[in-house]
């Protein structure tokens, strides 16, 4: 075991679990993180099989996350896990993250952060009373050209922001037959997914991306959520009108019944000087448009202005980078944040460009506000959060 690496434990992500494998690939891409322990499944046999597949010492494969935290805490500081990655259905995020923090381990969690807003506010209190770090895998903030767009807006190239349009369309839940897949079953189950499917699964990503790039915050919304496929308890489609703290407005569209779509995430932000356009289907490109100048295609690795975008690149210009690399940027930044913490340095999420408890709270608030607004006849609803410590 390389003791210079940040040591990771994982809860969930057993063999056959899609997102667990993605997390593991992203974590090891830059060589700063080593997976050394895990509780990969509630089925001990399946968990041990996963550990064997990954080459993890069987003594550090645990039957439960509770056991993992107890046993890992007993190990010397230079051997125990530094942080835990949570890759389970939504209803388990809160108890795992809470116990991890109370046990002294940093947390990197899949989104949404918890099952509901109340849980994430409680999590924020637990985090505020500890010395632990918390990160959230809002993956799309990891793309280099998204960081470049954020930088150019911050530098005033677009001028005053007038309108934000973000769309995330998928088609994988277009019919009742699609509900038999393992990933669909829990996402459509209110006991495991919470009060929303589409908005909680992908709409929250779109909302986070809009706020991250624009550096604005949603202050009010008007929502229309739909249950397109008959018999579903949770939404599979939705449109949300947005108001931001600058006074500008926006539109968020999310759908999992857009037949033929894969992961069609698009962002357009319009200012009074220029606009930007980005699509995850072509992530190395960022369009910069102006009223009195030629439209410019900005490409990853070519004359970028921001250090954040340059630091997020791994391949030479012209070589595609995508989802795995964006995911890895969250992991590598979190690893650097942990190392800074170990060195006694200030290590805020903002300093290391890691989505944290602020984004976790705003994400859960977005889900609950959108669902509540959709149930009412009133047009506009204030974006309510409640009291919370963001740091």
Coordinates of C-alpha atoms in Angstrom, one line a residue:
X1 CA 0.0 0.0 0.0
X2 CA 1.4 3.4 -1.0
X3 CA 1.2 5.4 2.2
X4 CA 1.6 8.7 0.4
X5 CA -1.8 8.4 -1.2
X6 CA -5.1 9.5 0.3
X7 CA -6.9 6.4 1.5
X8 CA -10.5 5.9 0.5
X9 CA -13.2 3.6 1.8
X10 CA -16.4 3.0 -0.2
X11 CA -20.0 2.3 0.9
X12 CA -22.0 0.7 -1.9
X13 CA -20.8 0.1 -5.4
X14 CA -20.7 -3.7 -5.5
X15 CA -20.2 -5.7 -8.7
X16 CA -22.8 -4.7 -11.3
X17 CA -23.5 -1.3 -9.7
X18 CA -23.0 1.3 -12.5
X19 CA -22.0 4.4 -10.6
X20 CA -19.7 2.6 -8.1
X21 CA -17.3 1.6 -10.9
X22 CA -17.4 5.1 -12.3
X23 CA -16.3 6.5 -8.9
X24 CA -13.5 4.0 -8.6
X25 CA -12.1 4.8 -12.1
X26 CA -12.3 8.5 -11.3
X27 CA -10.7 8.2 -7.9
X28 CA -7.6 6.4 -9.3
X29 CA -7.1 8.3 -12.5
X30 CA -4.6 10.8 -11.1
X31 CA -2.8 8.5 -8.7
X32 CA -3.5 10.5 -5.6
X33 CA -6.1 8.1 -4.1
X34 CA -6.1 4.5 -3.2
X35 CA -9.2 2.4 -2.4
X36 CA -8.2 0.4 0.7
X37 CA -11.5 -0.6 2.4
X38 CA -15.2 -0.9 1.8
X39 CA -18.6 -2.2 2.6
X40 CA -19.8 -2.6 -0.9
X41 CA -23.1 -4.4 -0.3
X42 CA -25.6 -5.2 2.4
X43 CA -24.9 -8.8 1.3
X44 CA -21.6 -9.8 2.9
X45 CA -20.9 -12.5 0.2
X46 CA -21.4 -10.0 -2.6
X47 CA -19.3 -7.4 -0.7
X48 CA -16.4 -9.9 -0.3
X49 CA -16.6 -10.9 -4.0
X50 CA -16.3 -7.2 -4.9
X51 CA -13.3 -6.8 -2.6
X52 CA -11.6 -9.8 -4.1
X53 CA -12.2 -8.4 -7.6
X54 CA -10.6 -5.1 -6.6
X55 CA -7.7 -6.7 -4.8
X56 CA -8.6 -5.3 -1.4
X57 CA -7.4 -7.1 1.7
X58 CA -10.4 -9.2 2.9
X59 CA -9.9 -8.1 6.5
X60 CA -10.8 -4.6 5.3
X61 CA -14.0 -5.6 3.6
X62 CA -16.7 -5.1 6.1
X63 CA -20.2 -6.5 6.5
X64 CA -21.7 -3.0 7.2
X65 CA -20.6 0.6 7.0
X66 CA -21.1 0.8 10.8
X67 CA -18.5 -2.0 11.3
X68 CA -16.1 -0.3 8.8
X69 CA -16.1 3.0 10.7
X70 CA -15.5 1.2 14.0
X71 CA -12.7 -1.0 12.8
X72 CA -11.0 1.6 10.6
X73 CA -10.9 4.1 13.5
X74 CA -8.9 1.6 15.5
X75 CA -6.1 1.5 12.9
X76 CA -3.1 3.8 13.1
X77 CA -3.6 7.2 11.5
X78 CA -1.3 6.4 8.6
X79 CA -3.3 3.2 7.7
X80 CA -6.9 4.0 8.3
X81 CA -9.1 5.5 5.6
X82 CA -9.0 9.2 5.2
X83 CA -12.4 9.5 3.6
X84 CA -15.4 7.5 2.6
X85 CA -17.2 7.7 -0.7
X86 CA -21.0 7.1 -0.6
X87 CA -22.5 5.4 -3.7
X88 CA -25.8 4.1 -2.4
X89 CA -29.5 4.9 -3.1
X90 CA -30.5 8.3 -1.7
X91 CA -32.2 7.1 1.5
X92 CA -28.8 5.8 2.9
X93 CA -26.8 9.0 2.2
X94 CA -27.6 10.8 5.5
X95 CA -27.0 8.0 8.0
X96 CA -23.8 7.0 6.3
X97 CA -22.4 10.5 6.0
X98 CA -23.4 11.4 9.6
X99 CA -21.8 8.4 11.1
X100 CA -18.7 8.8 9.0
X101 CA -18.3 12.4 10.2
X102 CA -19.0 11.5 13.8
X103 CA -16.3 8.8 13.4
X104 CA -13.8 11.3 12.2
X105 CA -13.8 10.5 8.4
X106 CA -14.1 13.0 5.6
X107 CA -17.1 12.3 3.2
X108 CA -17.5 12.5 -0.6
X109 CA -21.1 11.7 -1.4
X110 CA -23.1 11.0 -4.5
X111 CA -25.9 13.5 -5.1
X112 CA -28.5 14.4 -4.0
X113 CA -27.0 14.7 -0.6
X114 CA -29.8 13.2 1.5
X115 CA -33.4 12.0 1.2
X116 CA -34.8 15.4 2.2
X117 CA -34.0 19.0 3.2
X118 CA -34.4 18.3 6.9
X119 CA -31.7 15.6 6.8
X120 CA -29.2 17.8 4.9
X121 CA -29.7 20.6 7.5
X122 CA -29.0 18.2 10.3
X123 CA -25.9 17.0 8.3
X124 CA -24.7 20.5 8.1
X125 CA -24.9 20.9 11.9
X126 CA -23.0 17.7 12.4
X127 CA -20.3 18.8 9.9
X128 CA -20.1 22.3 11.5
X129 CA -19.4 20.7 14.9
X130 CA -16.6 18.5 13.4
X131 CA -13.2 19.0 11.7
X132 CA -14.2 16.9 8.7
X133 CA -14.5 17.8 5.1
X134 CA -17.6 17.1 2.9
X135 CA -17.8 17.0 -0.8
X136 CA -20.6 16.2 -3.3
X137 CA -20.2 14.8 -6.7
X138 CA -21.8 17.4 -8.9
X139 CA -19.8 16.0 -11.7
X140 CA -20.6 18.5 -14.4
X141 CA -18.8 21.2 -12.6
X142 CA -15.6 19.2 -13.3
X143 CA -15.6 19.8 -17.1
X144 CA -12.7 22.1 -18.2
X145 CA -14.9 24.2 -20.5
X146 CA -17.5 24.7 -17.7
X147 CA -14.7 26.1 -15.6
X148 CA -13.7 28.4 -18.5
X149 CA -17.3 29.6 -18.9
X150 CA -17.4 30.4 -15.2
X151 CA -14.2 32.3 -15.4
X152 CA -15.2 34.4 -18.4
X153 CA -18.5 35.3 -16.7
X154 CA -16.7 36.2 -13.5
X155 CA -14.4 38.5 -15.6
X156 CA -17.4 40.3 -17.1
X157 CA -17.0 39.1 -20.7
X158 CA -20.8 38.5 -20.9
X159 CA -21.7 41.7 -19.1
X160 CA -24.8 41.7 -16.9
X161 CA -26.5 38.3 -17.1
X162 CA -30.0 38.5 -18.6
X163 CA -31.2 34.9 -19.0
X164 CA -30.1 31.4 -18.1
X165 CA -31.4 28.3 -19.9
X166 CA -30.4 24.9 -18.8
X167 CA -31.7 21.5 -20.1
X168 CA -31.1 17.9 -19.1
X169 CA -33.0 15.4 -21.2
X170 CA -32.8 11.6 -21.0
X171 CA -35.0 8.9 -22.5
X172 CA -34.2 5.9 -20.4
X173 CA -37.5 5.9 -18.5
X174 CA -39.8 6.4 -21.5
X175 CA -41.9 3.3 -20.9
X176 CA -43.2 1.1 -18.1
X177 CA -40.9 -1.7 -19.3
X178 CA -37.9 0.5 -18.4
X179 CA -38.9 0.4 -14.7
X180 CA -37.6 -3.2 -14.3
X181 CA -34.0 -2.1 -14.4
X182 CA -32.3 -2.0 -11.0
X183 CA -31.4 1.7 -11.4
X184 CA -35.0 2.6 -12.2
X185 CA -36.6 0.6 -9.4
X186 CA -35.1 2.6 -6.5
X187 CA -35.2 6.0 -8.3
X188 CA -39.0 5.6 -8.8
X189 CA -39.5 4.4 -5.2
X190 CA -40.4 7.3 -2.8
X191 CA -39.0 5.4 0.2
X192 CA -35.5 5.2 -1.4
X193 CA -35.4 8.2 -3.8
X194 CA -37.4 10.8 -1.8
X195 CA -40.2 13.0 -3.1
X196 CA -38.9 13.3 -6.7
X197 CA -37.4 11.1 -9.4
X198 CA -36.5 13.4 -12.4
X199 CA -35.9 16.6 -10.6
X200 CA -33.9 14.9 -7.8
X201 CA -31.9 12.8 -10.2
X202 CA -31.0 15.2 -13.0
X203 CA -32.9 18.4 -12.5
X204 CA -30.7 19.1 -9.4
X205 CA -27.6 18.7 -11.6
X206 CA -29.0 21.3 -14.0
X207 CA -29.8 23.8 -11.2
X208 CA -26.4 23.3 -9.7
X209 CA -24.7 23.9 -13.1
X210 CA -26.7 27.1 -13.7
X211 CA -25.7 28.5 -10.3
X212 CA -22.0 27.4 -10.5
X213 CA -21.3 28.9 -13.9
X214 CA -23.3 32.1 -13.5
X215 CA -22.3 32.6 -9.9
X216 CA -25.9 33.5 -9.2
X217 CA -28.4 32.0 -6.8
X218 CA -32.0 31.0 -7.4
X219 CA -34.3 33.0 -5.3
X220 CA -37.8 32.1 -6.6
X221 CA -39.3 29.5 -8.9
X222 CA -42.4 28.4 -10.7
X223 CA -42.6 24.6 -11.4
X224 CA -44.6 22.2 -13.5
X225 CA -43.7 18.6 -12.8
X226 CA -45.2 15.7 -14.6
X227 CA -45.9 12.0 -14.3
X228 CA -45.9 11.2 -18.0
X229 CA -45.8 7.4 -17.8
X230 CA -49.0 6.1 -16.1
X231 CA -48.7 4.6 -12.7
X232 CA -45.6 6.3 -11.5
X233 CA -45.6 7.8 -8.0
X234 CA -42.8 10.3 -8.8
X235 CA -42.1 12.8 -11.5
X236 CA -40.4 11.8 -14.7
X237 CA -40.4 15.2 -16.5
X238 CA -40.5 18.8 -15.4
X239 CA -40.1 22.5 -16.4
X240 CA -39.0 25.1 -13.8
X241 CA -39.0 28.9 -14.3
X242 CA -36.3 30.5 -12.3
X243 CA -35.5 33.9 -10.8
X244 CA -32.0 34.7 -9.6
X245 CA -30.6 37.1 -7.0
X246 CA -29.4 39.5 -9.7
X247 CA -32.9 39.9 -11.0
X248 CA -32.4 37.9 -14.2
X249 CA -34.6 34.9 -15.0
X250 CA -34.1 31.5 -16.4
X251 CA -35.7 28.2 -17.5
X252 CA -34.8 24.7 -16.4
X253 CA -36.0 21.7 -18.3
X254 CA -35.5 18.1 -17.2
X255 CA -36.9 15.0 -18.6
X256 CA -36.3 11.2 -18.4
X257 CA -39.0 10.4 -20.9
X258 CA -37.4 12.3 -23.9
X259 CA -37.3 9.3 -26.1
X260 CA -34.0 9.0 -28.0
X261 CA -32.0 11.3 -25.7
X262 CA -29.0 10.0 -23.9
X263 CA -27.5 12.5 -21.4
X264 CA -28.3 15.7 -23.2
X265 CA -27.2 18.4 -20.8
X266 CA -27.1 21.9 -22.3
X267 CA -26.4 25.3 -20.8
X268 CA -26.9 28.7 -22.4
X269 CA -26.2 32.0 -20.5
X270 CA -27.0 35.3 -22.1
X271 CA -25.5 38.6 -21.0
X272 CA -25.9 42.2 -22.4
X273 CA -22.4 41.9 -24.0
X274 CA -22.2 38.3 -25.1
X275 CA -23.5 34.8 -24.4
X276 CA -22.0 31.3 -23.9
X277 CA -23.3 27.9 -25.0
X278 CA -22.1 24.4 -23.8
X279 CA -23.3 20.9 -24.4
X280 CA -22.2 17.7 -22.6
X281 CA -22.5 15.9 -25.9
X282 CA -19.6 18.0 -27.1
X283 CA -17.9 18.9 -23.8
X284 CA -14.6 20.1 -25.3
X285 CA -16.4 23.0 -27.0
X286 CA -17.6 26.3 -25.6
X287 CA -19.4 28.8 -27.9
X288 CA -18.9 32.5 -27.2
X289 CA -21.4 34.7 -29.1
X290 CA -21.6 38.4 -29.5
X291 CA -23.9 40.9 -31.2
X292 CA -21.2 42.8 -33.1
X293 CA -18.4 40.2 -33.4
X294 CA -18.0 36.8 -35.0
X295 CA -19.1 33.8 -33.0
X296 CA -16.1 32.1 -31.5
X297 CA -15.6 28.4 -30.8
X298 CA -13.4 27.9 -27.8
X299 CA -11.8 24.5 -27.6
X300 CA -10.3 22.7 -24.6
X301 CA -6.6 23.1 -24.4
X302 CA -6.4 26.0 -26.8
X303 CA -5.7 29.5 -25.5
X304 CA -7.9 29.2 -22.4
X305 CA -7.9 32.0 -19.9
X306 CA -8.6 30.3 -16.6
X307 CA -6.2 28.3 -14.5
X308 CA -9.1 26.2 -13.3
X309 CA -9.8 25.0 -16.9
X310 CA -6.1 24.4 -17.6
X311 CA -5.7 22.4 -14.3
X312 CA -8.7 20.3 -15.2
X313 CA -7.2 19.1 -18.5
X314 CA -5.1 16.0 -18.9
X315 CA -4.8 15.3 -22.6
X316 CA -3.3 17.5 -25.4
X317 CA -5.6 19.7 -27.5
X318 CA -7.7 17.7 -29.9
X319 CA -7.9 14.6 -27.7
X320 CA -11.4 14.2 -26.2
X321 CA -11.9 14.3 -22.5
X322 CA -15.2 13.7 -21.0
X323 CA -17.4 12.3 -18.1
X324 CA -14.7 10.2 -16.4
X325 CA -12.2 13.0 -16.4
X326 CA -14.8 15.5 -15.1
X327 CA -15.6 13.0 -12.3
X328 CA -11.9 12.6 -11.6
X329 CA -11.5 16.4 -11.2
X330 CA -13.9 16.3 -8.2
X331 CA -11.8 13.5 -6.7
X332 CA -8.4 15.0 -7.3
X333 CA -9.5 18.4 -5.9
X334 CA -11.0 16.6 -2.9
X335 CA -7.7 14.7 -2.4
X336 CA -5.8 17.9 -2.5
X337 CA -8.2 19.5 0.0
X338 CA -7.6 16.6 2.4
X339 CA -3.9 16.9 2.1
X340 CA -4.1 20.6 2.7
X341 CA -6.2 19.9 5.8
X342 CA -3.6 17.3 7.0
X343 CA -0.9 20.0 6.6
X344 CA -2.8 22.4 8.8
X345 CA -3.8 24.7 6.0
X346 CA -7.1 26.4 5.4
X347 CA -9.0 24.0 3.1
X348 CA -12.4 25.4 2.1
X349 CA -14.5 23.8 -0.6
X350 CA -14.4 27.1 -2.5
X351 CA -10.6 27.2 -2.4
X352 CA -10.4 23.7 -3.9
X353 CA -13.4 24.0 -6.3
X354 CA -15.2 21.1 -4.6
X355 CA -19.0 21.2 -4.3
X356 CA -19.7 21.0 -0.6
X357 CA -22.4 21.4 2.0
X358 CA -23.6 24.7 0.6
X359 CA -24.3 22.9 -2.7
X360 CA -25.8 20.0 -0.9
X361 CA -28.3 22.2 1.0
X362 CA -29.2 24.3 -2.1
X363 CA -29.7 21.1 -4.1
X364 CA -32.1 19.6 -1.6
X365 CA -33.9 22.9 -1.2
X366 CA -34.3 23.1 -5.0
X367 CA -35.9 19.6 -5.1
X368 CA -38.3 20.4 -2.3
X369 CA -39.2 23.9 -3.5
X370 CA -39.8 22.6 -7.0
X371 CA -42.1 19.8 -5.8
X372 CA -44.0 22.1 -3.5
X373 CA -44.4 24.8 -6.2
X374 CA -45.7 22.3 -8.7
X375 CA -48.4 21.2 -6.3
X376 CA -49.7 24.8 -6.0
X377 CA -51.7 27.1 -8.3
X378 CA -49.7 30.1 -7.2
X379 CA -47.2 31.1 -10.0
X380 CA -44.1 32.2 -8.1
X381 CA -42.7 30.7 -4.9
X382 CA -39.8 32.0 -2.9
X383 CA -36.7 29.7 -2.7
X384 CA -36.8 28.6 0.9
X385 CA -34.0 26.9 2.8
X386 CA -34.2 27.6 6.5
X387 CA -31.3 28.2 8.8
X388 CA -28.0 26.5 7.9
X389 CA -24.3 26.7 8.2
X390 CA -22.7 26.5 4.8
X391 CA -19.1 26.1 5.9

